One Martini backbone bead per residue (centre of mass of N, CA, C, O) as a GRO file, in nm:
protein
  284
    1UNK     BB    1   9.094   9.163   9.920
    2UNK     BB    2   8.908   9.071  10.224
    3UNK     BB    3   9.004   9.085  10.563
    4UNK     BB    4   8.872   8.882  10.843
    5UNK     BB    5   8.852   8.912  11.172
    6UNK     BB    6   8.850   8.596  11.430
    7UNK     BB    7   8.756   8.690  11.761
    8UNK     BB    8   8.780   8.515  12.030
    9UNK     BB    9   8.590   8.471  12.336
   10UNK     BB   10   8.629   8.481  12.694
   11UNK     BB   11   8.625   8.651  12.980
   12UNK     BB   12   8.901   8.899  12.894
   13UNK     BB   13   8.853   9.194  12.821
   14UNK     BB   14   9.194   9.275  12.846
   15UNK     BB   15   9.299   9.112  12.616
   16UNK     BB   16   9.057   9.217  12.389
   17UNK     BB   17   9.192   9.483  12.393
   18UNK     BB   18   9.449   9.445  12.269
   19UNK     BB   19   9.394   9.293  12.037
   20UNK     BB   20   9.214   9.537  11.891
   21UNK     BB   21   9.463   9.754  11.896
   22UNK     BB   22   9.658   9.548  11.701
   23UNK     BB   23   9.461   9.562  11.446
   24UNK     BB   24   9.492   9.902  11.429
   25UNK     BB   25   9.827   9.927  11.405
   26UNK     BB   26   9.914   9.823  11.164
   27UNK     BB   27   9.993   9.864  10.807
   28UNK     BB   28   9.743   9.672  10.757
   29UNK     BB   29   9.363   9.678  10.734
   30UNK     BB   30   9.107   9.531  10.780
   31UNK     BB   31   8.791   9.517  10.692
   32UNK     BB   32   8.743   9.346  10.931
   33UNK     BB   33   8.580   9.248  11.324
   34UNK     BB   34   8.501   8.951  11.437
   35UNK     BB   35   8.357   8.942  11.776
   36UNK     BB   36   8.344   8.586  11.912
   37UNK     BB   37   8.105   8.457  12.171
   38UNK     BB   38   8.095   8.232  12.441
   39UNK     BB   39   7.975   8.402  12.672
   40UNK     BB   40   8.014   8.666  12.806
   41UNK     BB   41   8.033   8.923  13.034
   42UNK     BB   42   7.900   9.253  13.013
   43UNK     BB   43   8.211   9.353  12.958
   44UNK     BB   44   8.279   9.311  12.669
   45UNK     BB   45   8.054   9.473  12.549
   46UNK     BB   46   8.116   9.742  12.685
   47UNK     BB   47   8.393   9.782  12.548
   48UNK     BB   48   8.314   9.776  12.277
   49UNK     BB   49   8.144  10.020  12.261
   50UNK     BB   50   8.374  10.184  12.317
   51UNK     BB   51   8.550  10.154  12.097
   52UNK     BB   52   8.384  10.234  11.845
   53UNK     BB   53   8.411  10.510  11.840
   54UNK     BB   54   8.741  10.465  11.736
   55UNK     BB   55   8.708  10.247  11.496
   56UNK     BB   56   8.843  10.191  11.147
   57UNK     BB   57   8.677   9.897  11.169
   58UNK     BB   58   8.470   9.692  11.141
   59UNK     BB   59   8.248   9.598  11.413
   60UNK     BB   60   8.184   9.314  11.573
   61UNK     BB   61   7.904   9.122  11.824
   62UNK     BB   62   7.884   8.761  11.877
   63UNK     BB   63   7.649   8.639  12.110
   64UNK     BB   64   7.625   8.346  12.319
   65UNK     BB   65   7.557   8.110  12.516
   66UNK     BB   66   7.640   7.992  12.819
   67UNK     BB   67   7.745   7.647  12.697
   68UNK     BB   68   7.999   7.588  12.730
   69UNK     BB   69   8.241   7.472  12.512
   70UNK     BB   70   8.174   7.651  12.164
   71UNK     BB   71   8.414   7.695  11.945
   72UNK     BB   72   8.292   7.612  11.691
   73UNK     BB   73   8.024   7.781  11.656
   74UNK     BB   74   8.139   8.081  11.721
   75UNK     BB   75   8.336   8.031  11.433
   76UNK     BB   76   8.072   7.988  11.247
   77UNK     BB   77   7.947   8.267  11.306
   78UNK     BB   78   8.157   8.423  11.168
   79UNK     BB   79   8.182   8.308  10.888
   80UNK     BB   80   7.927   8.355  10.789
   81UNK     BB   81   7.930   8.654  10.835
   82UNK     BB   82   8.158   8.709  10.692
   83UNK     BB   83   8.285   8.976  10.437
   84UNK     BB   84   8.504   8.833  10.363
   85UNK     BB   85   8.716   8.591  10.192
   86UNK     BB   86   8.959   8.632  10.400
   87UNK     BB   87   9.008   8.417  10.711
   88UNK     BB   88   9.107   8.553  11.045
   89UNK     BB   89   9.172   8.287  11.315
   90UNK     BB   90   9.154   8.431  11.628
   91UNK     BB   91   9.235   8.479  11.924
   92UNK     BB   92   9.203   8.687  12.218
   93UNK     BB   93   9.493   8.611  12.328
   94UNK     BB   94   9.664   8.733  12.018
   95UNK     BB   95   9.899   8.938  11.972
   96UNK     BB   96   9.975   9.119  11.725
   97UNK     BB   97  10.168   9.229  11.507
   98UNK     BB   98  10.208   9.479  11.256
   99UNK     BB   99  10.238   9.282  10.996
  100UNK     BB  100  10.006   9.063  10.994
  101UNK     BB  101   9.835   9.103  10.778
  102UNK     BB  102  10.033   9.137  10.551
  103UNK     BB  103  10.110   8.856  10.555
  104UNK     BB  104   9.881   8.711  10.525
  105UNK     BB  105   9.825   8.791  10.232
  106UNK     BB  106  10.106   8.730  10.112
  107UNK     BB  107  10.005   8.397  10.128
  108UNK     BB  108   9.811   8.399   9.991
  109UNK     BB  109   9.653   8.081   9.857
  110UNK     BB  110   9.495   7.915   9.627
  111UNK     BB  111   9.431   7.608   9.809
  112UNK     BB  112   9.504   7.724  10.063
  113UNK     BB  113   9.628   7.738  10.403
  114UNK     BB  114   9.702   7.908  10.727
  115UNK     BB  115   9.988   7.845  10.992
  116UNK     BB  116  10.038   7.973  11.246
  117UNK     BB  117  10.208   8.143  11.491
  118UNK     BB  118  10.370   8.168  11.860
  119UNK     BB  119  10.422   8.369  12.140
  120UNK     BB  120  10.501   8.271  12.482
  121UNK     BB  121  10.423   8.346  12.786
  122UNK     BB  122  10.425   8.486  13.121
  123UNK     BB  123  10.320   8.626  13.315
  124UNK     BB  124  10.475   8.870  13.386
  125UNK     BB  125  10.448   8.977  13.105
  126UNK     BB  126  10.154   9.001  13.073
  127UNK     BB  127  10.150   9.144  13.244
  128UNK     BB  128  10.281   9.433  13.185
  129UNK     BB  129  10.121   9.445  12.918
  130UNK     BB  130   9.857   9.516  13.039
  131UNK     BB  131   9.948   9.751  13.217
  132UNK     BB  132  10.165   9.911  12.936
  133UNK     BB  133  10.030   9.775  12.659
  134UNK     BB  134  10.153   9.788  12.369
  135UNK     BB  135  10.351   9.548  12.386
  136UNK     BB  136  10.650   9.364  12.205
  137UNK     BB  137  10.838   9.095  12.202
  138UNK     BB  138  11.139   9.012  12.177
  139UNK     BB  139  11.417   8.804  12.111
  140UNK     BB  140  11.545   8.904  12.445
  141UNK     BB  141  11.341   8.894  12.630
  142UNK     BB  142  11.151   8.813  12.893
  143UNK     BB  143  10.931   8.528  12.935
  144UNK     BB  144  10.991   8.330  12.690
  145UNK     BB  145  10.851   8.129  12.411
  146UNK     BB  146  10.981   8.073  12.071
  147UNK     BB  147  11.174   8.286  11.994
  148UNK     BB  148  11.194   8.293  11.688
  149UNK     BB  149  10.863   8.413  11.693
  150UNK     BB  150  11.003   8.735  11.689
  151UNK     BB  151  11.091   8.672  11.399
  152UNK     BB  152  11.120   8.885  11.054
  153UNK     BB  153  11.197   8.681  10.780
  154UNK     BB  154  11.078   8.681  10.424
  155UNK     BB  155  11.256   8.479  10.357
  156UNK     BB  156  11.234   8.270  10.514
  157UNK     BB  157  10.925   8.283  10.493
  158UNK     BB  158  10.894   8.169  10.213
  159UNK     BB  159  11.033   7.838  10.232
  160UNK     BB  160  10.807   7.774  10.502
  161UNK     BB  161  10.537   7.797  10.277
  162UNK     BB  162  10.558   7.560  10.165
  163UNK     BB  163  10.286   7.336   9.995
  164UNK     BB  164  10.129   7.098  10.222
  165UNK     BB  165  10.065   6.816  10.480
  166UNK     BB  166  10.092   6.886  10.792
  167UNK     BB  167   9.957   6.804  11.067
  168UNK     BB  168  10.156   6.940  11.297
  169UNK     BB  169  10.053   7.216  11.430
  170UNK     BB  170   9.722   7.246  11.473
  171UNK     BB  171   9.638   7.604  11.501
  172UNK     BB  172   9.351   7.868  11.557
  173UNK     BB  173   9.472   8.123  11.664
  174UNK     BB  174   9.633   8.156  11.382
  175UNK     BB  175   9.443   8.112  11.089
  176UNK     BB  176   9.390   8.071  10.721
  177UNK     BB  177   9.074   8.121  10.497
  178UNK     BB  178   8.907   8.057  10.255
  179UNK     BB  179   8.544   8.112  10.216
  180UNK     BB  180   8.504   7.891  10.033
  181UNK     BB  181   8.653   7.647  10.193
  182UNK     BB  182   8.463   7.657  10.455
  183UNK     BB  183   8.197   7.600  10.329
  184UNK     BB  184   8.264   7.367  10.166
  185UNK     BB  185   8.365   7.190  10.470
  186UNK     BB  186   8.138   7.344  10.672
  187UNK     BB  187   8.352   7.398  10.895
  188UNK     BB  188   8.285   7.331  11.177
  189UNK     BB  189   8.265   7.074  11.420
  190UNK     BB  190   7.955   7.110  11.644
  191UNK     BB  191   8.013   6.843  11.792
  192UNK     BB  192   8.260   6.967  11.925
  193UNK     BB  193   8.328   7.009  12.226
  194UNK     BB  194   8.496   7.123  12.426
  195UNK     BB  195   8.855   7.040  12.464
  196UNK     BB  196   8.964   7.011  12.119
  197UNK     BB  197   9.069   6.964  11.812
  198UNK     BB  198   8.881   7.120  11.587
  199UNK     BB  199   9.117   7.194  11.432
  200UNK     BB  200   9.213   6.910  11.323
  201UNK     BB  201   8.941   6.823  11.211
  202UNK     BB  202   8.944   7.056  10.958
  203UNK     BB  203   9.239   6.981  10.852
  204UNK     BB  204   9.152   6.711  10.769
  205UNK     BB  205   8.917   6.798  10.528
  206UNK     BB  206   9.115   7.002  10.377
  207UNK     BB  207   9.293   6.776  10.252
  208UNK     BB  208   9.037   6.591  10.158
  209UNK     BB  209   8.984   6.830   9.927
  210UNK     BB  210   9.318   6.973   9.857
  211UNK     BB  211   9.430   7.104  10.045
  212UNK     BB  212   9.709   7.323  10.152
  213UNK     BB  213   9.977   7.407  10.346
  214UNK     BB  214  10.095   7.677  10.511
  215UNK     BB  215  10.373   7.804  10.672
  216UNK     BB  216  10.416   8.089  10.922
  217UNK     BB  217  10.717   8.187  10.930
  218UNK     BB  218  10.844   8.469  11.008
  219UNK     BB  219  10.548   8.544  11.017
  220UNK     BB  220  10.220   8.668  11.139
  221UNK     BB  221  10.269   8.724  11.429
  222UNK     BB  222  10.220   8.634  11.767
  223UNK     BB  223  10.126   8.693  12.133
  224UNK     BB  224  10.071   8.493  12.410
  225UNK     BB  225   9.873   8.519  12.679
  226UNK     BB  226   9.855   8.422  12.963
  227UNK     BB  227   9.758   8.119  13.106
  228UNK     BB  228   9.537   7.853  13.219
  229UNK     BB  229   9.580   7.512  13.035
  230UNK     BB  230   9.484   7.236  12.911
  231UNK     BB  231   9.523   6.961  12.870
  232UNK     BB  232   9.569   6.639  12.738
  233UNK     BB  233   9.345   6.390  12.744
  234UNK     BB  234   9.282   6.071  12.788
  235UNK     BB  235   8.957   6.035  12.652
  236UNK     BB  236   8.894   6.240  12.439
  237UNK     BB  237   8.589   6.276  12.216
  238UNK     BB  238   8.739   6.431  11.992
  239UNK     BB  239   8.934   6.211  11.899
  240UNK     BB  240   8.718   6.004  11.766
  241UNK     BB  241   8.620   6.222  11.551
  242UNK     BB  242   8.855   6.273  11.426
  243UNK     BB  243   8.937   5.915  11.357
  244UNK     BB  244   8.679   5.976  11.251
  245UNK     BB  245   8.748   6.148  10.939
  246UNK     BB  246   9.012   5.994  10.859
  247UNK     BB  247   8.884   5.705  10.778
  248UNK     BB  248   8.670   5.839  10.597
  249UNK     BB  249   8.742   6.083  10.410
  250UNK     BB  250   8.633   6.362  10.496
  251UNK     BB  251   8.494   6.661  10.411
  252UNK     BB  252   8.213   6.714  10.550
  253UNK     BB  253   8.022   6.847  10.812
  254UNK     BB  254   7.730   6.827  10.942
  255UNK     BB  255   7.774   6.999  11.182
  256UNK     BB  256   7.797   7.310  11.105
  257UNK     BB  257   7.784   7.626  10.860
  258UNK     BB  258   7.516   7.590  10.730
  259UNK     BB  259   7.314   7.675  10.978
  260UNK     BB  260   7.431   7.995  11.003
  261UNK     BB  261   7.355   8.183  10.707
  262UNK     BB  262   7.041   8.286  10.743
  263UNK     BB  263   7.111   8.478  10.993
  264UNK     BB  264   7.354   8.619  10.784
  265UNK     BB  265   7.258   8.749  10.515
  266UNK     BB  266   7.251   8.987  10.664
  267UNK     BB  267   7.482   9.181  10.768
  268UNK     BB  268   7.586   9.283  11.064
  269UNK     BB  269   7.641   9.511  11.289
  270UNK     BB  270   7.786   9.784  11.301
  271UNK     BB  271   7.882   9.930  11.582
  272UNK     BB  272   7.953  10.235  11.482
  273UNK     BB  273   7.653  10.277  11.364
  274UNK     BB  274   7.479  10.180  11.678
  275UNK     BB  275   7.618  10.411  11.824
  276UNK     BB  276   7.540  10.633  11.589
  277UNK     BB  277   7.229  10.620  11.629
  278UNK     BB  278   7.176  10.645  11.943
  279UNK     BB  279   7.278  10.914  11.976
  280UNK     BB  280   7.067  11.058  11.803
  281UNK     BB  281   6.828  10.965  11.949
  282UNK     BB  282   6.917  11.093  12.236
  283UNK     BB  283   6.917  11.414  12.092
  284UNK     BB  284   6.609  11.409  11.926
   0.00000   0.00000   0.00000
């Protein structure tokens, strides 16, 4: 099985440099990491190109331009790209557990999706992380909420995986799914836009589809870096988006991931074969 994680990012590269450090501190190494760009500012590209040089698994970075938040589409692009069949989809500000992919895998099953969780810091935690490198807080740690999901429990988080239809606390920040169920489902809903809701109303497809949900408590951790985030707030456009998806018992979106697979019929260029393709022009 190929394991493709899809990292979404946005004008954060300090965040996205821990991230994709710790996605190759690993126990075990995924395929490959595709970071889908919702248009930053060329701090982003200079980032990769420089990690490029000694990332020990394929690196891409698909960039579109900054046209509001595009969260959808982002991640569609990414979908289409990713060469591995099993798709781990975290946020830019994410830092994975040293045990992340090893446990996503494991708990991989035909027919489900799989539902991370997250330890949420405070600000000063968060600088600290970033001042002083890849550290991961404990359960003691001071800075953190839901504190539970820094512990790493094998035998408890079999427990938690049994496979359901939960609908409450769904969230791509880190979420996996096999890429053929992502195909069906036709990816996400490109009509929503803007802040929020796209992964409930995937989810909600993926339900329709006989898709089940396992919960990843106690294994796949991930902690995420504070920043100021937007509240749920009443009469946002893509509630009733999920509200007619639930109501029509959809199974796929129209405008959604079939549209950009012809892009990347051929796999897109791996960050270090272009670094070192330019290296070589540079010396000849």
């Amino acid at each position: 099985m190929r394991i493709s994680v899809a990292v979404i990012t946005y004008n954060w590269p300090a965040a996205l440099e821990m991230v994709l450090h710790a996605l190759v501190a690993q126990s075990e190494l995924p395929y490959e990491v595709i970071v889908t760009d919702d248009g930053s500012q060329p701090a982003t590209r200079e980032l990769l190109e420089r990690m490029a040089k000694d990332y020990p698994v394929r690196l891409v970075h698909l960039w579109q331009p900054d046209d509001g938040a595009r969260m959808s589409r982002a991640r569609n692009r990414a979908i289409a790209a990713a060469q591995g069949d099993y798709i781990i989809l975290l946020d830019g500000d994410m830092v994975a557990e040293r045990h992340f992919i090893a446990d996503h895998r494991a708990f991989a099953r035909y027919g489900c999706f799989a539902q991370g969780s997250r330890v949420l810091t405070d600000a000063g935690l968060t600088r600290r992380m970033l001042e002083q490198g890849l550290i991961m807080p404990g359960f003691f740690s001071r800075g953190i909420e839901r504190r539970r999901h820094t512990l790493r429990l094998p035998a408890l988080a079999r427990w938690y995986a049994k496979p359901g239809t939960k609908r409450r606390g769904i969230k791509s920040c880190n979420m996996a799914f096999w890429r053929d169920d992502l195909l069906r489902v036709n990816g996400f809903n490109e009509a929503m836009t803007g802040w929020g809701r796209e992964d409930t109303e995937l989810a909600a497809r993926a339900f329709h589809a006989g898709l089940l949900r396992r919960d990843l408590r106690f294994s796949a951790q991930a902690t995420h870096l504070y920043h100021h985030t937007r509240k749920h707030v009443v009469g946002n456009p893509n509630d009733l988006i999920v509200d007619d998806t639930r109501a029509r018992q959809l199974i796929r979106c129209e405008l959604g991931l079939d549209q950009h697979l012809a892009e990347f019929a051929e796999a897109p260029v791996d960050l270090r074969l272009a670094r070192r393709d330019h290296a070589a022009t540079q010396s000849s």
